[in-house]
Amino acid sequence: MDLTTFLIQLLNALQYGLLLFLVASGLTLIFGIMGIINLAHGSFYMMGAYMAFALTSATGNLFVAILLGIALSALIGFLLEWGLFSRLYKRDHLDQVLLTYGLILVFEEIRSMIVGDDVHGVRIPEMLSASIQLSETLSYPVYRLFMSAVCIVLAVLMYWLIRHTRLGMMIRAGSSNREMVQSLGINIDLIYRLVFALGVTLAAFAGMLAAPVSSVYPGMGNQVLIICFVVVVIGGVGSVWGALVAALLIGLADTFGKVIIPDYAGLTVYLLMAAVLLWRPEGIFRRI
Amino acid sequence: MSETLLEAEGLHSFYGSSHILHGIDFVVRRGETIGLMGRNGMGKTTLIRSMLGHVRPRHGRVAVRGKTMTGSAPYLIARKGIAYVPEGRGIFPNLSVRENLLMAAKPGIDGRRDWTYERVLETFPRLGERLTNGGGQLSGGEQQMLTIGRALMTNPDVLILDEATEGLAPLIAKEIWYIVRQIRATGIATIVIDKNHAAVTSISDRNVILVKGKVAFEGSSAELRAQPELLHKHLGAG
């Protein structure tokens, strides 16, 4: 592999890993802090991609579509937590799996009713459609660099929110002793609702961002869901920082696996998971 | 008579099917210190948790500052200036000492900010030495100080201390009692639950003894000391 190819693969790995992080960070927060196994989390990614498609078709501008999509998915997340998920906190994991699996089917059906079952594409906006020439034959698309940059900004914002704001302290405190947080006059139910809405929005946003580079197709959320659970397990349940490291590791393993051992590429991610779990059964980082 | 801050009227509470509180009346007025006593399982903690909204009473009424708040959300009751230091302390082990304090900061119900981060650290100098430590790394006494300090950060009018000295070495317990006296002197009403009855009665204005979910005695420390047989009968104290 020459240096240019290596660089391109590295950028691809980074971009894939960062996108995974956006989806997985919400999953790990909802799992780690609220104790809910949300199988429907991948559906939010699918929803976001379809929103990007439908709203771009309607408005003619991907950025406008993304802004509308963010507002819409935050609202959906807020209402879902209020109507369904808030009833699940005290239930066991079987009930959670049943409800959230059911939601996958419901969301796919709604998607089918509204947009149909066709595969769609979303065009890369004009201003980001260029490519950077790296060598005579190889180039790298600007839009992918843009995706990575946006993801890095969001990762930094998430870290700041969780680690350095009072809201972040309350969120972390809630994961260790919910009742005590309430005794300090803090409306932890509302905070959880916001965290849930944030998780949904991040997953949907990842779907919107990815729509122009991957096609938009039914069931696209399920693939993402499985790999995101791998991220959560490797990173440590509830750890946003762990999710970032794990997502980047998976991005590297998957991308370079496809280049170096193409015949067994499907295995690399799971071998990585097995290796990490042998080394650290609780994941790389401990909770929150 | 000074303002009633917290009040329970004819409270009946259950845990599952077991009837814990049998019609309890209980009042906390501004600035007073109440010793809440009774053997284990007599309903002290259940009474507190029922008043704070963590347990929904089956019958009866809870009022905070004269307003009925029976079974209200615990955070709404806490916002009325009622702070709780639970048995077992309830620090957040995954937050640093500094974060444990800062996340709780809020002005009192009349907007005053008597208790700031700086003042809490002045009151508990030991905490100042351990600001970046995780809450879980503190000793028992330090954890207790952190929980009390955190409760003070909410600028409460009523502070409830449930077994604040339990499991602490005598010297550390003494330090906690000293701090409770200081807090009392600032005019915050306190409910003190503790097995050290001598220490409780030395600071309390009024004492309530619970037996099987009913009030068996209510009176001043002098009245209680004049009837040592009560202590012996209800509390097993010599």
XYZ file of C-alpha atoms in Angstrom:
526
model
C 0.000 0.000 0.000
C 1.506 3.347 -0.963
C 1.280 6.391 1.244
C -1.569 8.062 -0.646
C -3.763 4.984 -0.500
C -2.937 4.609 3.171
C -3.899 8.235 3.788
C -7.186 7.817 1.961
C -8.002 4.668 3.911
C -7.096 6.418 7.122
C -9.463 9.281 6.314
C -12.182 6.781 5.435
C -11.634 4.944 8.698
C -11.819 8.202 10.618
C -14.968 9.308 8.864
C -16.692 5.941 9.362
C -15.622 5.760 12.998
C -16.803 9.281 13.768
C -20.163 8.650 12.146
C -20.544 5.474 14.191
C -19.713 7.504 17.269
C -22.621 9.870 16.639
C -25.077 6.984 16.621
C -23.389 4.991 19.390
C -22.980 7.923 21.807
C -26.739 8.224 22.138
C -27.084 4.474 22.506
C -24.472 4.307 25.261
C -25.999 7.252 27.146
C -29.490 5.780 27.017
C -28.179 2.326 27.965
C -25.676 3.477 30.580
C -27.619 6.254 32.259
C -31.210 5.179 31.921
C -30.548 1.448 31.817
C -32.589 0.939 28.668
C -31.607 -1.410 25.870
C -32.923 0.427 22.863
C -33.030 -1.824 19.808
C -34.883 0.915 17.938
C -31.860 3.198 18.065
C -30.782 2.186 14.564
C -34.214 3.188 13.314
C -33.470 6.781 14.250
C -30.456 6.634 11.933
C -32.696 5.288 9.163
C -35.282 7.958 9.955
C -32.648 10.663 9.665
C -31.478 9.412 6.276
C -35.041 9.339 4.962
C -35.710 12.781 6.405
C -32.649 14.054 4.563
C -33.988 12.515 1.353
C -37.602 13.671 1.726
C -36.829 17.134 3.055
C -34.085 17.769 0.497
C -36.529 16.823 -2.244
C -39.076 19.215 -0.739
C -36.807 22.166 0.026
C -34.054 21.645 -2.543
C -31.336 22.231 0.042
C -29.615 19.599 2.191
C -28.695 22.094 4.911
C -32.270 23.317 5.295
C -33.356 19.677 5.322
C -30.861 18.898 8.092
C -32.042 21.821 10.224
C -35.679 20.758 9.849
C -34.689 17.143 10.448
C -32.891 18.013 13.685
C -35.943 19.826 15.026
C -38.214 16.987 13.947
C -36.093 14.209 15.433
C -35.631 16.065 18.728
C -39.395 16.355 18.945
C -39.852 12.678 18.092
C -37.305 11.709 20.749
C -38.948 13.883 23.372
C -42.394 12.448 22.660
C -41.159 8.843 22.546
C -39.507 9.165 25.942
C -42.593 10.801 27.372
C -45.063 8.353 25.891
C -43.169 5.050 25.915
C -39.630 4.882 27.233
C -40.273 6.614 30.561
C -42.520 3.653 31.387
C -39.670 1.217 30.796
C -37.124 2.350 33.382
C -38.409 0.049 36.084
C -39.128 -2.868 33.759
C -36.678 -5.662 33.051
C -34.620 -5.932 29.909
C -37.000 -8.423 28.257
C -39.826 -5.869 28.253
C -37.450 -3.257 26.868
C -36.287 -5.551 24.082
C -39.878 -6.458 23.190
C -41.037 -2.854 22.999
C -38.024 -1.538 21.146
C -38.021 -4.461 18.697
C -41.680 -3.708 18.074
C -40.761 -0.099 17.432
C -38.310 -1.149 14.695
C -41.206 -2.817 12.854
C -43.486 0.157 13.437
C -40.892 2.670 12.228
C -40.140 0.616 9.099
C -43.870 0.423 8.365
C -44.330 4.162 8.823
C -41.341 4.765 6.568
C -42.864 2.445 3.968
C -46.192 4.297 4.133
C -44.702 7.763 3.862
C -41.741 7.353 1.478
C -42.174 3.869 0.081
C -39.668 1.000 -0.150
C -37.411 2.304 -2.894
C -33.722 2.958 -2.574
C -32.918 6.633 -2.861
C -29.904 8.875 -3.133
C -29.298 12.363 -1.851
C -27.120 14.750 -3.818
C -24.058 16.268 -2.256
C -24.554 20.039 -2.008
C -22.819 22.025 -4.748
C -20.400 23.827 -2.459
C -19.070 20.561 -0.994
C -19.084 18.455 -4.135
C -15.447 19.011 -5.060
C -12.612 16.544 -4.539
C -9.081 17.161 -3.395
C -6.474 15.714 -5.740
C -3.985 13.657 -3.742
C -2.022 12.075 -6.580
C -2.413 11.714 -10.332
C -5.048 9.022 -9.972
C -6.340 9.417 -6.427
C -8.534 12.114 -4.895
C -10.605 12.558 -1.758
C -14.104 14.076 -1.680
C -14.531 17.301 0.280
C -17.917 16.189 1.587
C -16.321 13.314 3.515
C -13.873 15.716 5.110
C -16.812 17.946 5.980
C -18.578 14.978 7.638
C -15.530 14.196 9.749
C -15.117 17.829 10.779
C -18.762 18.111 11.853
C -18.490 14.870 13.827
C -15.332 16.066 15.589
C -17.037 19.321 16.573
C -20.008 17.387 17.940
C -17.757 14.968 19.841
C -15.978 17.896 21.501
C -19.319 19.520 22.365
C -20.592 16.251 23.848
C -17.456 15.850 25.933
C -17.786 19.415 27.178
C -21.468 18.951 27.971
C -20.991 15.730 29.933
C -17.740 16.635 31.684
C -17.828 20.362 32.274
C -21.387 21.641 32.557
C -23.722 21.405 35.518
C -26.219 19.651 33.298
C -23.572 17.022 32.555
C -22.877 16.610 36.275
C -26.584 16.101 36.908
C -26.796 13.536 34.099
C -23.854 11.575 35.523
C -25.200 11.904 39.070
C -28.553 10.546 37.887
C -26.893 7.411 36.619
C -25.547 6.618 40.078
C -28.430 7.715 42.314
C -31.556 9.013 40.692
C -33.506 9.501 43.894
C -30.762 11.573 45.479
C -30.672 13.885 42.464
C -34.380 14.533 42.913
C -33.833 15.246 46.593
C -31.606 18.128 45.538
C -34.533 19.772 43.763
C -33.521 18.636 40.289
C -36.153 17.410 37.830
C -34.268 14.315 36.715
C -37.202 13.036 34.642
C -37.021 16.111 32.442
C -33.243 15.806 32.169
C -33.561 12.187 31.065
C -36.166 13.196 28.511
C -33.709 15.732 27.101
C -30.861 13.191 27.071
C -33.076 10.741 25.236
C -34.084 13.400 22.714
C -30.398 14.259 22.294
C -29.542 10.604 21.623
C -32.314 10.313 19.037
C -31.249 13.560 17.393
C -27.602 12.508 17.183
C -28.524 9.199 15.550
C -30.883 10.884 13.117
C -28.303 13.556 12.373
C -25.749 10.846 11.583
C -28.266 9.390 9.145
C -28.810 12.788 7.518
C -25.096 13.432 7.235
C -24.452 9.982 5.756
C -27.345 10.106 3.291
C -25.350 11.747 0.449
C -22.498 9.191 0.629
C -24.427 6.000 1.310
C -27.726 5.346 -0.372
C -30.963 5.615 1.580
C -32.616 2.209 1.831
C -35.075 0.226 3.970
C -33.533 -1.576 6.930
C -30.394 0.566 6.862
C -30.786 1.173 10.579
C -30.393 -2.464 11.542
C -26.834 -2.825 10.260
C -25.836 0.306 12.104
C -27.571 -0.886 15.267
C -25.528 -4.085 15.519
C -22.217 -2.360 14.958
C -23.216 0.341 17.461
C -23.837 -2.260 20.142
C -20.323 -3.515 19.434
C -19.083 0.067 19.952
C -20.932 0.326 23.262
C -19.607 -3.008 24.492
C -16.009 -2.242 23.496
C -16.106 1.313 24.852
C -17.790 0.438 28.138
C -21.510 0.883 28.731
C -22.374 4.508 29.450
C -18.998 5.981 28.573
C -19.200 8.614 25.832
C -15.423 8.851 25.741
C -15.223 5.066 25.455
C -17.711 5.155 22.590
C -15.477 7.587 20.711
C -12.355 5.462 21.138
C -14.228 2.258 20.310
C -15.905 3.775 17.247
C -12.537 4.938 15.899
C -10.995 1.497 16.553
C -13.859 -0.144 14.695
C -13.490 2.342 11.864
C -9.832 1.390 11.546
C -10.403 -2.354 11.907
C -13.219 -2.393 9.386
C -11.594 -0.133 6.783
C -8.126 -1.666 6.888
C -9.577 -5.162 7.266
C -11.257 -4.697 3.898
C -7.954 -3.634 2.346
C -5.564 -6.081 3.967
C -7.636 -9.246 4.351
C -10.604 -8.669 2.024
C -11.775 -12.294 2.271
C -12.252 -12.113 6.023
C -13.134 -8.426 6.353
C -16.475 -9.193 7.993
C -14.649 -10.773 10.926
C -12.226 -8.019 11.914
C -14.706 -5.981 13.952
C -15.832 -8.988 15.954
C -12.280 -10.209 16.489
C -11.512 -6.754 17.838
C -14.477 -7.001 20.189
C -13.429 -10.444 21.405
C -9.864 -9.250 21.983
C -10.966 -6.170 23.935
C -13.380 -8.172 26.065
C -10.695 -10.735 26.916
C -8.481 -7.881 27.977
C -11.182 -5.802 29.691
C -14.528 -7.521 30.240
C -16.249 -4.225 31.126
C -15.019 -2.429 28.022
C -12.116 -0.036 27.637
C -13.556 2.655 29.879
C -15.567 2.175 32.979
C -18.887 3.895 33.382
C -19.722 7.481 32.514
C -45.747 30.858 66.802
C -43.252 30.778 63.926
C -44.045 29.621 60.431
C -44.740 25.922 59.835
C -42.333 24.669 57.157
C -43.130 20.984 56.960
C -46.164 19.174 58.227
C -47.613 15.667 58.187
C -51.227 15.030 59.176
C -52.659 11.589 59.870
C -50.085 9.930 57.646
C -50.539 6.253 56.747
C -47.834 4.707 54.570
C -47.212 1.207 53.315
C -44.273 -0.678 51.891
C -45.959 -3.225 49.683
C -48.569 -4.773 51.957
C -46.930 -3.904 55.272
C -48.513 -0.988 57.047
C -45.587 1.128 58.333
C -47.071 4.459 59.428
C -50.314 4.466 61.423
C -51.638 8.005 61.375
C -48.680 10.223 62.196
C -48.852 13.944 62.912
C -45.542 15.741 62.664
C -44.621 19.412 62.394
C -41.407 21.313 61.727
C -41.409 25.043 62.375
C -38.853 27.591 61.243
C -35.526 27.314 63.006
C -36.337 24.481 65.387
C -34.348 21.299 65.880
C -36.289 18.075 66.214
C -34.920 14.776 67.400
C -36.739 11.907 65.698
C -36.183 8.708 67.636
C -37.284 5.113 67.735
C -35.881 1.668 67.268
C -35.121 0.280 63.831
C -38.208 -0.457 61.771
C -40.481 1.878 63.749
C -41.065 4.149 60.741
C -38.600 7.041 61.108
C -37.174 6.824 57.619
C -40.580 5.999 56.131
C -42.018 9.125 57.749
C -39.244 11.219 56.216
C -39.566 9.571 52.815
C -43.339 10.017 52.871
C -42.974 13.715 53.575
C -40.362 14.100 50.844
C -42.451 12.435 48.150
C -40.328 9.301 47.788
C -43.103 7.192 49.331
C -46.700 8.021 48.488
C -48.799 7.897 51.662
C -52.031 5.892 51.440
C -53.917 8.350 53.670
C -53.177 11.674 55.243
C -51.716 14.955 54.146
C -48.243 16.420 53.702
C -47.931 20.194 53.596
C -44.852 22.240 52.794
C -45.006 25.902 53.803
C -48.740 25.520 54.272
C -49.346 24.157 50.797
C -50.627 20.587 50.396
C -48.020 18.523 48.539
C -49.033 14.958 49.404
C -47.239 12.627 46.992
C -45.787 15.497 44.952
C -42.636 14.838 42.943
C -39.631 14.787 45.295
C -37.858 17.517 43.334
C -40.809 19.913 43.804
C -40.772 19.346 47.569
C -36.980 19.760 47.665
C -37.296 23.060 45.795
C -39.442 24.371 48.643
C -36.295 24.447 50.755
C -36.257 20.929 52.206
C -32.848 19.212 52.046
C -32.246 15.553 52.787
C -29.120 13.759 53.938
C -30.229 10.146 53.617
C -29.075 7.158 55.583
C -26.128 5.675 53.710
C -25.226 9.200 52.547
C -26.068 9.087 48.846
C -22.970 10.767 47.483
C -22.353 10.425 43.759
C -19.224 8.235 43.615
C -18.685 8.921 39.900
C -18.512 12.691 40.435
C -15.598 14.529 42.002
C -16.039 16.267 45.351
C -16.169 19.596 43.556
C -18.809 18.338 41.118
C -20.874 16.805 43.928
C -21.124 20.267 45.468
C -21.505 22.380 42.334
C -24.248 20.305 40.754
C -26.487 20.978 43.755
C -25.976 24.765 43.962
C -29.144 26.802 43.936
C -30.534 29.836 45.738
C -32.919 29.399 48.638
C -36.638 29.861 48.202
C -36.397 33.596 48.954
C -33.469 33.988 46.564
C -30.760 34.142 49.227
C -27.422 32.498 48.640
C -26.044 32.209 52.168
C -24.357 28.927 51.399
C -21.918 29.161 48.550
C -19.259 26.764 47.348
C -16.647 28.838 49.208
C -18.589 28.840 52.464
C -19.162 25.092 52.349
C -15.417 24.584 51.897
C -14.752 26.905 54.831
C -17.117 24.862 56.959
C -15.595 21.575 55.795
C -11.884 22.279 55.229
C -11.225 18.557 54.732
C -13.296 18.622 51.549
C -11.161 21.416 50.171
C -8.162 19.096 50.240
C -9.967 16.470 48.194
C -11.770 18.496 45.522
C -10.653 16.410 42.563
C -11.091 13.069 44.288
C -14.032 10.948 43.237
C -16.818 10.843 45.811
C -16.268 7.111 46.169
C -12.649 7.587 47.287
C -13.557 9.504 50.446
C -13.593 8.079 53.960
C -16.947 7.599 55.680
C -16.637 10.848 57.618
C -15.641 12.804 54.542
C -18.550 11.338 52.621
C -20.894 12.465 55.369
C -19.427 15.973 55.286
C -19.816 16.015 51.520
C -23.471 15.008 51.757
C -24.189 17.661 54.369
C -22.229 20.257 52.396
C -24.090 19.328 49.246
C -27.434 19.677 51.051
C -26.377 23.134 52.268
C -25.546 24.167 48.685
C -29.311 24.140 48.043
C -29.747 26.863 50.711
C -32.470 24.972 52.572
C -34.742 26.048 55.406
C -35.110 22.489 56.663
C -32.255 19.987 56.795
C -33.047 16.341 57.455
C -30.180 14.215 58.774
C -30.923 10.498 58.763
C -28.297 8.589 60.781
C -25.593 11.092 59.944
C -23.071 9.629 62.387
C -23.800 5.957 61.793
C -20.658 3.886 61.377
C -18.298 6.787 62.057
C -15.421 6.743 64.518
C -16.298 8.642 67.741
C -13.960 11.509 66.962
C -15.394 11.994 63.468
C -18.927 11.701 64.841
C -18.065 14.462 67.304
C -16.955 16.640 64.429
C -20.276 16.021 62.655
C -22.219 16.977 65.795
C -20.178 20.156 66.026
C -21.118 20.997 62.442
C -24.798 20.222 63.073
C -24.724 22.693 65.955
C -23.193 25.307 63.677
C -25.872 24.748 61.064
C -28.570 24.940 63.701
C -27.145 28.262 64.851
C -27.621 29.715 61.363
C -31.373 29.297 61.730
C -31.911 26.262 59.520
C -34.506 23.934 61.003
C -33.181 20.398 61.406
C -34.652 16.962 61.864
C -32.032 14.709 63.419
C -32.367 10.953 63.416
C -29.576 9.316 65.387
C -28.920 6.430 67.736
C -26.896 8.668 70.050
C -29.861 9.953 72.060
C -27.770 11.988 74.464
C -26.247 13.905 71.578
C -29.635 14.411 69.942
C -31.353 15.702 73.062
C -28.455 18.018 73.824
C -29.260 20.031 70.677
C -32.948 19.377 70.041
C -35.796 21.716 70.955
C -38.371 18.981 70.619
C -38.249 15.194 70.402
C -40.576 12.692 68.805
C -40.404 8.982 69.541
C -42.005 6.593 67.069
C -43.167 3.154 68.122
C -44.682 0.850 65.493
C -45.591 3.716 63.219
C -47.245 5.854 65.894
C -46.040 8.826 67.898
C -45.387 7.449 71.399
C -43.890 10.598 72.871
C -43.513 14.217 71.913
C -41.853 16.804 74.102
C -38.796 18.824 74.999
C -35.438 17.332 75.861
C -35.950 18.224 79.515
C -39.281 16.397 79.581
C -37.703 13.383 77.967
C -34.776 13.332 80.378
C -37.221 13.531 83.277
C -38.713 10.222 82.139
C -35.749 7.878 81.717
C -38.127 4.891 81.654
C -39.409 6.160 78.278
C -35.941 6.034 76.797
C -35.453 2.590 78.209
C -38.812 1.259 77.067
C -38.947 2.731 73.572
C -35.330 3.081 72.622
C -33.608 0.400 74.645
C -31.279 3.022 76.074
C -29.960 2.842 79.581
